[in-house]
CSV table of C-alpha atoms in Angstrom, one decimal:
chain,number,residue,atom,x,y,z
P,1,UNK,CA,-11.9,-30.3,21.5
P,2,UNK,CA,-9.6,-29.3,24.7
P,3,UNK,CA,-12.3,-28.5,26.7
P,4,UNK,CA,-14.2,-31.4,25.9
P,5,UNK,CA,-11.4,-34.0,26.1
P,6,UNK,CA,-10.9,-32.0,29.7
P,7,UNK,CA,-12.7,-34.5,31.3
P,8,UNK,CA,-11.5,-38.1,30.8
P,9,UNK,CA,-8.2,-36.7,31.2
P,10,UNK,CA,-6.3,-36.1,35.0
P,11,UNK,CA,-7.6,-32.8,34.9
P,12,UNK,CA,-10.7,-33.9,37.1
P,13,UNK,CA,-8.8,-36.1,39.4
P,14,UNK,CA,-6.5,-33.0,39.9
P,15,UNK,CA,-9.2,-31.1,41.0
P,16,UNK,CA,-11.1,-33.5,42.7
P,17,UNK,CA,-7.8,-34.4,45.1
P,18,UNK,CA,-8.1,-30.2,46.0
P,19,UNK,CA,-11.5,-30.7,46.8
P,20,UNK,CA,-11.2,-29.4,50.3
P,21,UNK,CA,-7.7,-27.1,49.3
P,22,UNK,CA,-8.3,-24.6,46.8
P,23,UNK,CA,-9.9,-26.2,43.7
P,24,UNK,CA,-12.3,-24.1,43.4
P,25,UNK,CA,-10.3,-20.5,43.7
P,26,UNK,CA,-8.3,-22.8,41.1
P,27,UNK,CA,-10.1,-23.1,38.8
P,28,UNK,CA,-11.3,-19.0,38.6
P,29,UNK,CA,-7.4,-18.7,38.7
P,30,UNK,CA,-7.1,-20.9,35.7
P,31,UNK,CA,-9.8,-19.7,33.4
P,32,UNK,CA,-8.5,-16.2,34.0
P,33,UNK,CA,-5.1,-17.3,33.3
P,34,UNK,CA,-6.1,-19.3,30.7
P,35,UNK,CA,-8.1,-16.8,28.6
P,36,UNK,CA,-5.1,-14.7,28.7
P,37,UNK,CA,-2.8,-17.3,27.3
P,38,UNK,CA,-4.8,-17.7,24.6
P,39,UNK,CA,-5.1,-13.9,24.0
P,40,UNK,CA,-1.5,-13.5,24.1
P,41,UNK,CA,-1.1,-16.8,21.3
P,42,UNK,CA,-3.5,-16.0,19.3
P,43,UNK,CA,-2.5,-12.0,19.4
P,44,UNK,CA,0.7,-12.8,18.3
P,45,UNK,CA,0.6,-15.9,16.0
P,46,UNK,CA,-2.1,-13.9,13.9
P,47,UNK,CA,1.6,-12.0,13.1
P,48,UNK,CA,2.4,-14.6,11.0
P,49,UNK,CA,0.1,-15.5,8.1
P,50,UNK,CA,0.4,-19.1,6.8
P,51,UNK,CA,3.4,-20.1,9.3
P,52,UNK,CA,3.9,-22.8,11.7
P,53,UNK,CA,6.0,-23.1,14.7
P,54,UNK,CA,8.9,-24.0,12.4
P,55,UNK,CA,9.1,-21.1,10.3
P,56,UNK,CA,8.5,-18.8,12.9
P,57,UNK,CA,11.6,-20.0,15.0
P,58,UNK,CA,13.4,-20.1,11.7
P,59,UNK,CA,13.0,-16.7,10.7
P,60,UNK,CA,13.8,-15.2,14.8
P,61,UNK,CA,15.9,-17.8,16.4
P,62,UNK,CA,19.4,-19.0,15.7
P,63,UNK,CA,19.5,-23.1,14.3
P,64,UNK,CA,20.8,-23.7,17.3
P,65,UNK,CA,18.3,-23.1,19.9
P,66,UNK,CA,15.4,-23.5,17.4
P,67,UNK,CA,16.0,-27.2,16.7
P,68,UNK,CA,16.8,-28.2,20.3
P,69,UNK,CA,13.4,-26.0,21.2
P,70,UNK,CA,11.1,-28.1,18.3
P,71,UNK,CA,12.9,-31.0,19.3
P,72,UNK,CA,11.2,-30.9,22.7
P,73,UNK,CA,7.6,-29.5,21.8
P,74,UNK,CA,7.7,-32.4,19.7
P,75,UNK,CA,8.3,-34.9,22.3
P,76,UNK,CA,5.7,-33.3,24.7
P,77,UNK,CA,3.2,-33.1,21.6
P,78,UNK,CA,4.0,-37.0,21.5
P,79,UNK,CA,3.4,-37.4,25.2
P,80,UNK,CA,0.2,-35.5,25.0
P,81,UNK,CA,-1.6,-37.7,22.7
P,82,UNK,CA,0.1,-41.3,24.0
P,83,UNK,CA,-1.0,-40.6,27.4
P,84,UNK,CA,-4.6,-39.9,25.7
P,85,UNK,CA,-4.4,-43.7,24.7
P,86,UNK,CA,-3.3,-45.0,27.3
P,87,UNK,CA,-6.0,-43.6,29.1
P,88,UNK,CA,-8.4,-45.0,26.9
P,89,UNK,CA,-7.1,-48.1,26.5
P,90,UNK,CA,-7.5,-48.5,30.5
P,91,UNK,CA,-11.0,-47.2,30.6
P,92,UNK,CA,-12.1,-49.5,27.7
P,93,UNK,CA,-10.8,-52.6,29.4
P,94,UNK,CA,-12.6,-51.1,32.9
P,95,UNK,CA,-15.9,-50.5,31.4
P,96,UNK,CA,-16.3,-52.1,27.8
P,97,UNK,CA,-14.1,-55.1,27.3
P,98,UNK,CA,-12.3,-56.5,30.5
P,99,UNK,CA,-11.3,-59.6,28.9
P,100,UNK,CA,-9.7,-57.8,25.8
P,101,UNK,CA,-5.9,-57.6,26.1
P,102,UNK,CA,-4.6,-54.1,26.4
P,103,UNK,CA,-2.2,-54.8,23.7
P,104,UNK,CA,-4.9,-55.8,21.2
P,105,UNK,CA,-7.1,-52.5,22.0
P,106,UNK,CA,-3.7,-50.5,21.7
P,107,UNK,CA,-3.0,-52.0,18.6
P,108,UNK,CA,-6.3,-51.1,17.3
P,109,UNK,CA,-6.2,-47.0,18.3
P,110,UNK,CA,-3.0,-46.9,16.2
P,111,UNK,CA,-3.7,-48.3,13.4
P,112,UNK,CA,-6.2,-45.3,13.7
P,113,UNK,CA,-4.0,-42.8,14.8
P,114,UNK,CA,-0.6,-43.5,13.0
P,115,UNK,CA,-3.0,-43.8,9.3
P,116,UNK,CA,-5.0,-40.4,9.7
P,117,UNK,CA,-1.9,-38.7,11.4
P,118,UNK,CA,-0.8,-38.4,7.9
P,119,UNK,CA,-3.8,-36.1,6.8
P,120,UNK,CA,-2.9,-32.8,5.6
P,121,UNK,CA,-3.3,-30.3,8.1
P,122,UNK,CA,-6.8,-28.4,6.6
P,123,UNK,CA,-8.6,-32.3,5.9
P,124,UNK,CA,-7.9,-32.4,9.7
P,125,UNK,CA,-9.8,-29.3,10.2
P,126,UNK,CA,-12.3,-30.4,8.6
P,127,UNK,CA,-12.5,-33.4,9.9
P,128,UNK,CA,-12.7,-32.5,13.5
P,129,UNK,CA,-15.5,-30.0,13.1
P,130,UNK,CA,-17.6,-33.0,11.6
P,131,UNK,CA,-16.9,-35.1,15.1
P,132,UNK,CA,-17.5,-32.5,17.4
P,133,UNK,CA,-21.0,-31.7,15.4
P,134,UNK,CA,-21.6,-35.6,16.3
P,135,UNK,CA,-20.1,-35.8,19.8
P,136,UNK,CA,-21.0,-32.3,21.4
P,137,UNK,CA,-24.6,-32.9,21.0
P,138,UNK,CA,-24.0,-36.1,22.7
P,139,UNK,CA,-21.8,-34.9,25.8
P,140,UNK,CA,-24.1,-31.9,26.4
P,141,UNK,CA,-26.9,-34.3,26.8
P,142,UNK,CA,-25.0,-36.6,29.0
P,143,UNK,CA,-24.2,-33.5,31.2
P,144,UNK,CA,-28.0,-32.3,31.3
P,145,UNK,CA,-28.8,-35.9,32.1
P,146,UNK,CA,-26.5,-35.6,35.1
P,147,UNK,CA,-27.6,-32.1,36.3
P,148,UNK,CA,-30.9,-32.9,36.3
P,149,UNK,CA,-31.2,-36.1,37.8
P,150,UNK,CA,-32.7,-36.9,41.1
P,151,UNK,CA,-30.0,-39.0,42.0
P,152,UNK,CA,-27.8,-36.4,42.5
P,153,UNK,CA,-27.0,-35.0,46.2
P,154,UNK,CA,-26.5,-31.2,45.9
P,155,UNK,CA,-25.8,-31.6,49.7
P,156,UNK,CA,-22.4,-32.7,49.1
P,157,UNK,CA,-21.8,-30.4,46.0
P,158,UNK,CA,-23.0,-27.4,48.9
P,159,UNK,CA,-20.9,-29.1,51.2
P,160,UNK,CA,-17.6,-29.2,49.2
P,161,UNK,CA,-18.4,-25.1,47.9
P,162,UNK,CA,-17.9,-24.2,51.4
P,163,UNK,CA,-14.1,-24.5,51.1
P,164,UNK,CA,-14.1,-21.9,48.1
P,165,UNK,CA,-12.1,-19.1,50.0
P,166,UNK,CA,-9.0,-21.7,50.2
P,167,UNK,CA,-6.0,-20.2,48.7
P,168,UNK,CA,-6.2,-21.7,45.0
P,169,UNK,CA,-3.2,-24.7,44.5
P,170,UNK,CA,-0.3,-24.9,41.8
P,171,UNK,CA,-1.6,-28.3,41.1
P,172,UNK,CA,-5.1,-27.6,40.2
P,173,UNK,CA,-4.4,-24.2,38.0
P,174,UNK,CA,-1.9,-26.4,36.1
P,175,UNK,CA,-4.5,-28.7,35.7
P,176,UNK,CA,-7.6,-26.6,35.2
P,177,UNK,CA,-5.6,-24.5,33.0
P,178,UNK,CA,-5.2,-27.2,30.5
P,179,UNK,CA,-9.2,-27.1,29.6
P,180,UNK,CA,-7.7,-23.4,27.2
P,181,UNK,CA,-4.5,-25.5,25.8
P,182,UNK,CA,-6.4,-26.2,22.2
P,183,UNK,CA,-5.0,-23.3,21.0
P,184,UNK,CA,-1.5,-24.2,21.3
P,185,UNK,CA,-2.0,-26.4,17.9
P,186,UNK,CA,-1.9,-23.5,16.5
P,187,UNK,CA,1.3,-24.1,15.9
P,188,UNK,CA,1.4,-25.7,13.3
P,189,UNK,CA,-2.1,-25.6,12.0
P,190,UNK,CA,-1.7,-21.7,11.9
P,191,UNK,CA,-0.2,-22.8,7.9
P,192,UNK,CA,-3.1,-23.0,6.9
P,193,UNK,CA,-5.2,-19.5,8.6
P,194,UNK,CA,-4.1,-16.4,6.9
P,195,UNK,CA,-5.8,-13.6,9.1
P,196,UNK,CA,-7.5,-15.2,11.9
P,197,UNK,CA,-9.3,-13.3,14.3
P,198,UNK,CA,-10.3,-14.2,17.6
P,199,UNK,CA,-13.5,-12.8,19.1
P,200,UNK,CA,-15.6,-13.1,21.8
P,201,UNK,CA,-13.2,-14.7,24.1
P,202,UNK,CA,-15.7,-14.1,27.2
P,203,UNK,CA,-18.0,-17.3,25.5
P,204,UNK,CA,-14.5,-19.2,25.3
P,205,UNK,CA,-13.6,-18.3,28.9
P,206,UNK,CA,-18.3,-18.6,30.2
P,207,UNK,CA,-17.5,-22.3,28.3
P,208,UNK,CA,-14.1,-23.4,30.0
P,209,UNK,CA,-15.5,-22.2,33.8
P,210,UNK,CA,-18.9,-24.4,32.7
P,211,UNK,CA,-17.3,-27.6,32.0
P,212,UNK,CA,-15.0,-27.1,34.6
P,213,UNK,CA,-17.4,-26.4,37.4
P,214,UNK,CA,-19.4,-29.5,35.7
P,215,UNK,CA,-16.8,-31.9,35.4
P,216,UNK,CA,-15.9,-30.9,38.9
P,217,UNK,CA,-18.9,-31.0,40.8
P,218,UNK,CA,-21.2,-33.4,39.7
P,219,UNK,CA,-19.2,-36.3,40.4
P,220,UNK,CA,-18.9,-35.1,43.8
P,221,UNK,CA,-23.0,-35.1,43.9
P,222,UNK,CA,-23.5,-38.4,43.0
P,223,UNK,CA,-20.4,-40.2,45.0
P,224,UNK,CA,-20.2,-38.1,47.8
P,225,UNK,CA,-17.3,-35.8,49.0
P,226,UNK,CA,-15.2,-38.7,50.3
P,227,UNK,CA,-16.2,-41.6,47.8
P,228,UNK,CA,-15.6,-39.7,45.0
P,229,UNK,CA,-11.8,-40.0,45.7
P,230,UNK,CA,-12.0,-44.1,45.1
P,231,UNK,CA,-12.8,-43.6,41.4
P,232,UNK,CA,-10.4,-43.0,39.1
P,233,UNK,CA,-12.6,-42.0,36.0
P,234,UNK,CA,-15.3,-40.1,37.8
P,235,UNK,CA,-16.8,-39.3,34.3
P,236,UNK,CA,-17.8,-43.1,33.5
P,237,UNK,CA,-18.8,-43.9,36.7
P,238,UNK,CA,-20.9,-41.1,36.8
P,239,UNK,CA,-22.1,-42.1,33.3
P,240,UNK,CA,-22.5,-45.9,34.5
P,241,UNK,CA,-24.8,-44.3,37.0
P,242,UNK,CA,-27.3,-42.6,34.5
P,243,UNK,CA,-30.0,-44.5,32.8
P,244,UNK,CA,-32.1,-43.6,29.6
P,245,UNK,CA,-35.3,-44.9,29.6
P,246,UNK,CA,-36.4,-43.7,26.6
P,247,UNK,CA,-33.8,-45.6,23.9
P,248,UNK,CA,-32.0,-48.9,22.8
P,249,UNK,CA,-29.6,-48.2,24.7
P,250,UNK,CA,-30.5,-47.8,28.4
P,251,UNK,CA,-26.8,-47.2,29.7
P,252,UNK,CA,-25.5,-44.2,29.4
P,253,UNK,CA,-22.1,-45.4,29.9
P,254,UNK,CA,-22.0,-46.8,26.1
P,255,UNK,CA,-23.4,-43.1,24.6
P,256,UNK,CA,-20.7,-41.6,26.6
P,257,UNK,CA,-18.2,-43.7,25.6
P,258,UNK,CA,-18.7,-43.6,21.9
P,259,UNK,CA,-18.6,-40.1,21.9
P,260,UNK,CA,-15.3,-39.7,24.1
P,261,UNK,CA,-13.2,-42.7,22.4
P,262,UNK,CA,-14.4,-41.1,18.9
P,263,UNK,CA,-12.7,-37.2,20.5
P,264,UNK,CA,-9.8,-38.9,22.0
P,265,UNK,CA,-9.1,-40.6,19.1
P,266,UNK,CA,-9.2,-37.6,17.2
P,267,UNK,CA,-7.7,-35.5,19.9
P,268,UNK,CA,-4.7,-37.7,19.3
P,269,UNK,CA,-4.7,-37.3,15.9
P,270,UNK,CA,-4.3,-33.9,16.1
P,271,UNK,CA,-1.5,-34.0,18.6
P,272,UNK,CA,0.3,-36.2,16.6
P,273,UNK,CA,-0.3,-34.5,13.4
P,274,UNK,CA,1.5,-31.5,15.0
P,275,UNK,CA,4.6,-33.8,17.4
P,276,UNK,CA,5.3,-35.8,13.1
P,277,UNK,CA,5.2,-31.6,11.5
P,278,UNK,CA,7.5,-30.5,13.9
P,279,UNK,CA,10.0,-33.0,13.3
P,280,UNK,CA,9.5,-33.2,10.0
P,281,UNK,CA,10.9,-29.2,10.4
P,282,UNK,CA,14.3,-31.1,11.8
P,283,UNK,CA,15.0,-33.6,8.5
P,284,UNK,CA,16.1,-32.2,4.8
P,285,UNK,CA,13.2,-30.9,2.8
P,286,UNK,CA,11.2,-33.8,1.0
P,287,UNK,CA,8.4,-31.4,-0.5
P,288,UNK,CA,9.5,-32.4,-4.4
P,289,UNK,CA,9.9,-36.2,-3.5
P,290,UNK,CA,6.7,-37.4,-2.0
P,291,UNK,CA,8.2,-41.4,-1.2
P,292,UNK,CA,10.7,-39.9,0.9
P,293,UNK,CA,8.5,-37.9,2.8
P,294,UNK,CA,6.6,-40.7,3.0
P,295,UNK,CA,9.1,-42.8,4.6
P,296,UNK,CA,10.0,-39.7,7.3
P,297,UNK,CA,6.4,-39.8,8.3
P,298,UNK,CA,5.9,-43.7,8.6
P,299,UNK,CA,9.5,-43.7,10.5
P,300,UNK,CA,8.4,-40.5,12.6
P,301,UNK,CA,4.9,-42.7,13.7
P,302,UNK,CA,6.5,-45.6,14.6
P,303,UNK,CA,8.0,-44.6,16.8
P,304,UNK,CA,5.6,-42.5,18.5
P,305,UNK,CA,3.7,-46.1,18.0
P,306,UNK,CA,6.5,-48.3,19.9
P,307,UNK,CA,6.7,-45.1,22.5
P,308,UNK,CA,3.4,-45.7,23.8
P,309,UNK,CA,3.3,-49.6,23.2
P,310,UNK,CA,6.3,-49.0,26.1
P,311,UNK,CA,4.6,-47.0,28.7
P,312,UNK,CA,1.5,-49.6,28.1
P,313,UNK,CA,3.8,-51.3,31.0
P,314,UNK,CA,3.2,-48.8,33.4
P,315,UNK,CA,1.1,-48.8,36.1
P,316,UNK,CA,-1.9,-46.9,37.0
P,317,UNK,CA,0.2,-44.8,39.8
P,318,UNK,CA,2.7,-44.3,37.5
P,319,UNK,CA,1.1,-43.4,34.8
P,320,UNK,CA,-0.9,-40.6,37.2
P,321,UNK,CA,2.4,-38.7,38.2
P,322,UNK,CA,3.2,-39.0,34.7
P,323,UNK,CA,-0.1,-37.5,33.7
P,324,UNK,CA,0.2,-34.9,36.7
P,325,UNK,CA,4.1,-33.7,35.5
P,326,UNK,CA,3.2,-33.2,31.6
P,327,UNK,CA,0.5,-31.2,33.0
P,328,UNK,CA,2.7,-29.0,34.9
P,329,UNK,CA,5.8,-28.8,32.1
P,330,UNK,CA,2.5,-27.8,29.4
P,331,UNK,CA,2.2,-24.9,31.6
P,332,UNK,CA,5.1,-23.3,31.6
P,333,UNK,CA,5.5,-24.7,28.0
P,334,UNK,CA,3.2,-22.6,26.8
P,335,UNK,CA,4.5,-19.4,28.6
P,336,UNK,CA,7.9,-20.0,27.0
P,337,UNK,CA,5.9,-20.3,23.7
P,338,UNK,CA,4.1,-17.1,24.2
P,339,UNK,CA,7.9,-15.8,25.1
P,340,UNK,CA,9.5,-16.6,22.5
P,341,UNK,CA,6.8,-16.0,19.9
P,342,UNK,CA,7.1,-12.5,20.7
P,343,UNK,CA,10.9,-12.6,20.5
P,344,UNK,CA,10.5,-13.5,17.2
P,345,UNK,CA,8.1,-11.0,16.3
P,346,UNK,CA,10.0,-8.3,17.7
P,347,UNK,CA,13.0,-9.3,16.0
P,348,UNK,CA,11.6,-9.8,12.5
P,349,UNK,CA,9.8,-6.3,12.3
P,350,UNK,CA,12.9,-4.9,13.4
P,351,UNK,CA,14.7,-6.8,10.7
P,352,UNK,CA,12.4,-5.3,8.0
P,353,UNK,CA,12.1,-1.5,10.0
């Protein structure tokens, strides 16, 4: 889902900005240092069977540092799947609905978002594997469609390769980087794995360097090394660009777009799921009185809900840097997370030595 939700996000305006200062030696940087991340998470969460992020910190970190720490993954979990919407929202009144309001679309998503964010952890699970079996198919074809099409100039895709031996940038590992941050949910979805085992991590790092290198280059190809910078979606108006002559629906724009507002939906489903578990760590225990809980999760979602109805008020510049910071602060995010997680392993097979 990452990987996939990869490129609507600012990840391909990152690199696309790079374009002539390292993007590309950034992005090998990134799936490199992404793969190993991911090792290192999943190496040492697979530690501890049927615990989230809470328990974990519980069992190797005093209250006070582990609270103040959830406290802030939470927010950043928060920030994750708000700037997702607000994203959305932006390209849906661009492409879809101009004349919509953006409060009314807003509105809509969490209504979506706040209800299913309340789904136990393993419907979730289940849940997303059923809307990546309907959307994958439907990206991959989108992507084919782009590759293959004569419209495309592989002149200026050749022409922007020829600046591959620049020193790779901080800005466009952080952002590559982010395509291998699915596993950080983990966290809290971890409660219900007991045993996983990662394998084959080559076809997760061959998958991460494919979409990036496609999300990269191809909208360089068909708007040209220096147009492409005018676009601030380069997906959808690469998508807007691709016909299919063969179906009801000739744009391709539409197929794209139902498949990426049904992922980022879900995307922020997920992130939100984990930002409403994680605080739910910080109140009293409500496990034996389910209307309390209740009330702690509709109290936690509003105002996740009235966050983002907030930063609906920013602008598209603004909203960029923001984008562009919470990529750099997941980055080092996860390396404290990696950190600490083997703190606390350390310290509770010492405890039981």
């Amino acid at each position: 889902m990452n990987t996939l939700i990869n490129i609507i996000n600012f990840t391909p305006r990152e690199l696309i900005d790079a374009r002539f200062d390292g993007a590309q030696s950034s992005i090998l940087v990134a799936v490199a240092v992404g793969t190993l991340f991911l090792y290192l998470f999943s190496k040492v969460i697979n530690k501890f069977p049927g615990q989230g992020l809470p328990e974990i910190f519980s069992s190797g970190l005093p209250k006070l540092l582990a609270s103040p720490l959830i406290l802030v993954y939470a927010f950043l979990w928060f920030m994750a799947g708000a700037l997702i919407l607000l994203s959305f929202v932006d390209i849906t009144l661009r492409f879809i609905s101009p004349d919509t309001g953006p409060y009314a679309v807003l509105l809509g998503f969490l209504a979506v978002v706040c209800l299913c964010s309340r789904i136990d952890s393993l419907s979730l699970l289940y849940g997303l594997e059923i809307t990546l079996g309907i959307t994958v198919p439907l990206i991959i074809y989108t992507m084919v469609k782009a590759v293959i099409s004569p419209d495309i100039s592989w002149d200026a895709i050749l022409q922007v390769m020829t600046h591959s031996l620049h020193a790779p940038d901080m800005n466009s590992i952080a952002a590559a980087s982010f395509t291998f941050s699915g596993y950080i949910n983990m966290a809290i979805f971890n409660r219900v794995f007991h045993g996983l085992k990662v394998k084959h991590l080559w076809i997760l790092s061959l998958e991460g360097l494919l979409v990036l290198a496609v999300s990269f280059f191809v909208p360089i190809g068909y708007h040209g090394t220096i147009g492409v910078e005018r676009h601030v979606y380069t997906w959808f108006t690469t998508a807007d660009s691709l016909r299919v002559e063969a179906f009801l629906i000739e744009r391709m724009l539409y197929i794209f777009y139902f498949a990426y507002i049904t992922l980022s939906l879900v995307s922020t489903i997920i992130q939100w799921h984990v930002g409403k578990e994680l605080l739910l760590s910080l109140l009293p225990s409500s496990d034996k009185q389910p209307k309390r809980k209740l009330r702690q999760e509709i109290t936690i979602l509003v105002l996740f809900a009235a966050g983002t109805l907030l930063m609906l008020r920013l602008d598209q510049y603004a909203l960029n840097l923001l984008g562009v910071f919470l990529l750099h602060i997941r980055w080092y995010g996860e390396l404290l997370l990696i950190i600490l997680l083997c703190w606390c392993f350390w310290k509770v097979r010492r405890q039981r030595a």
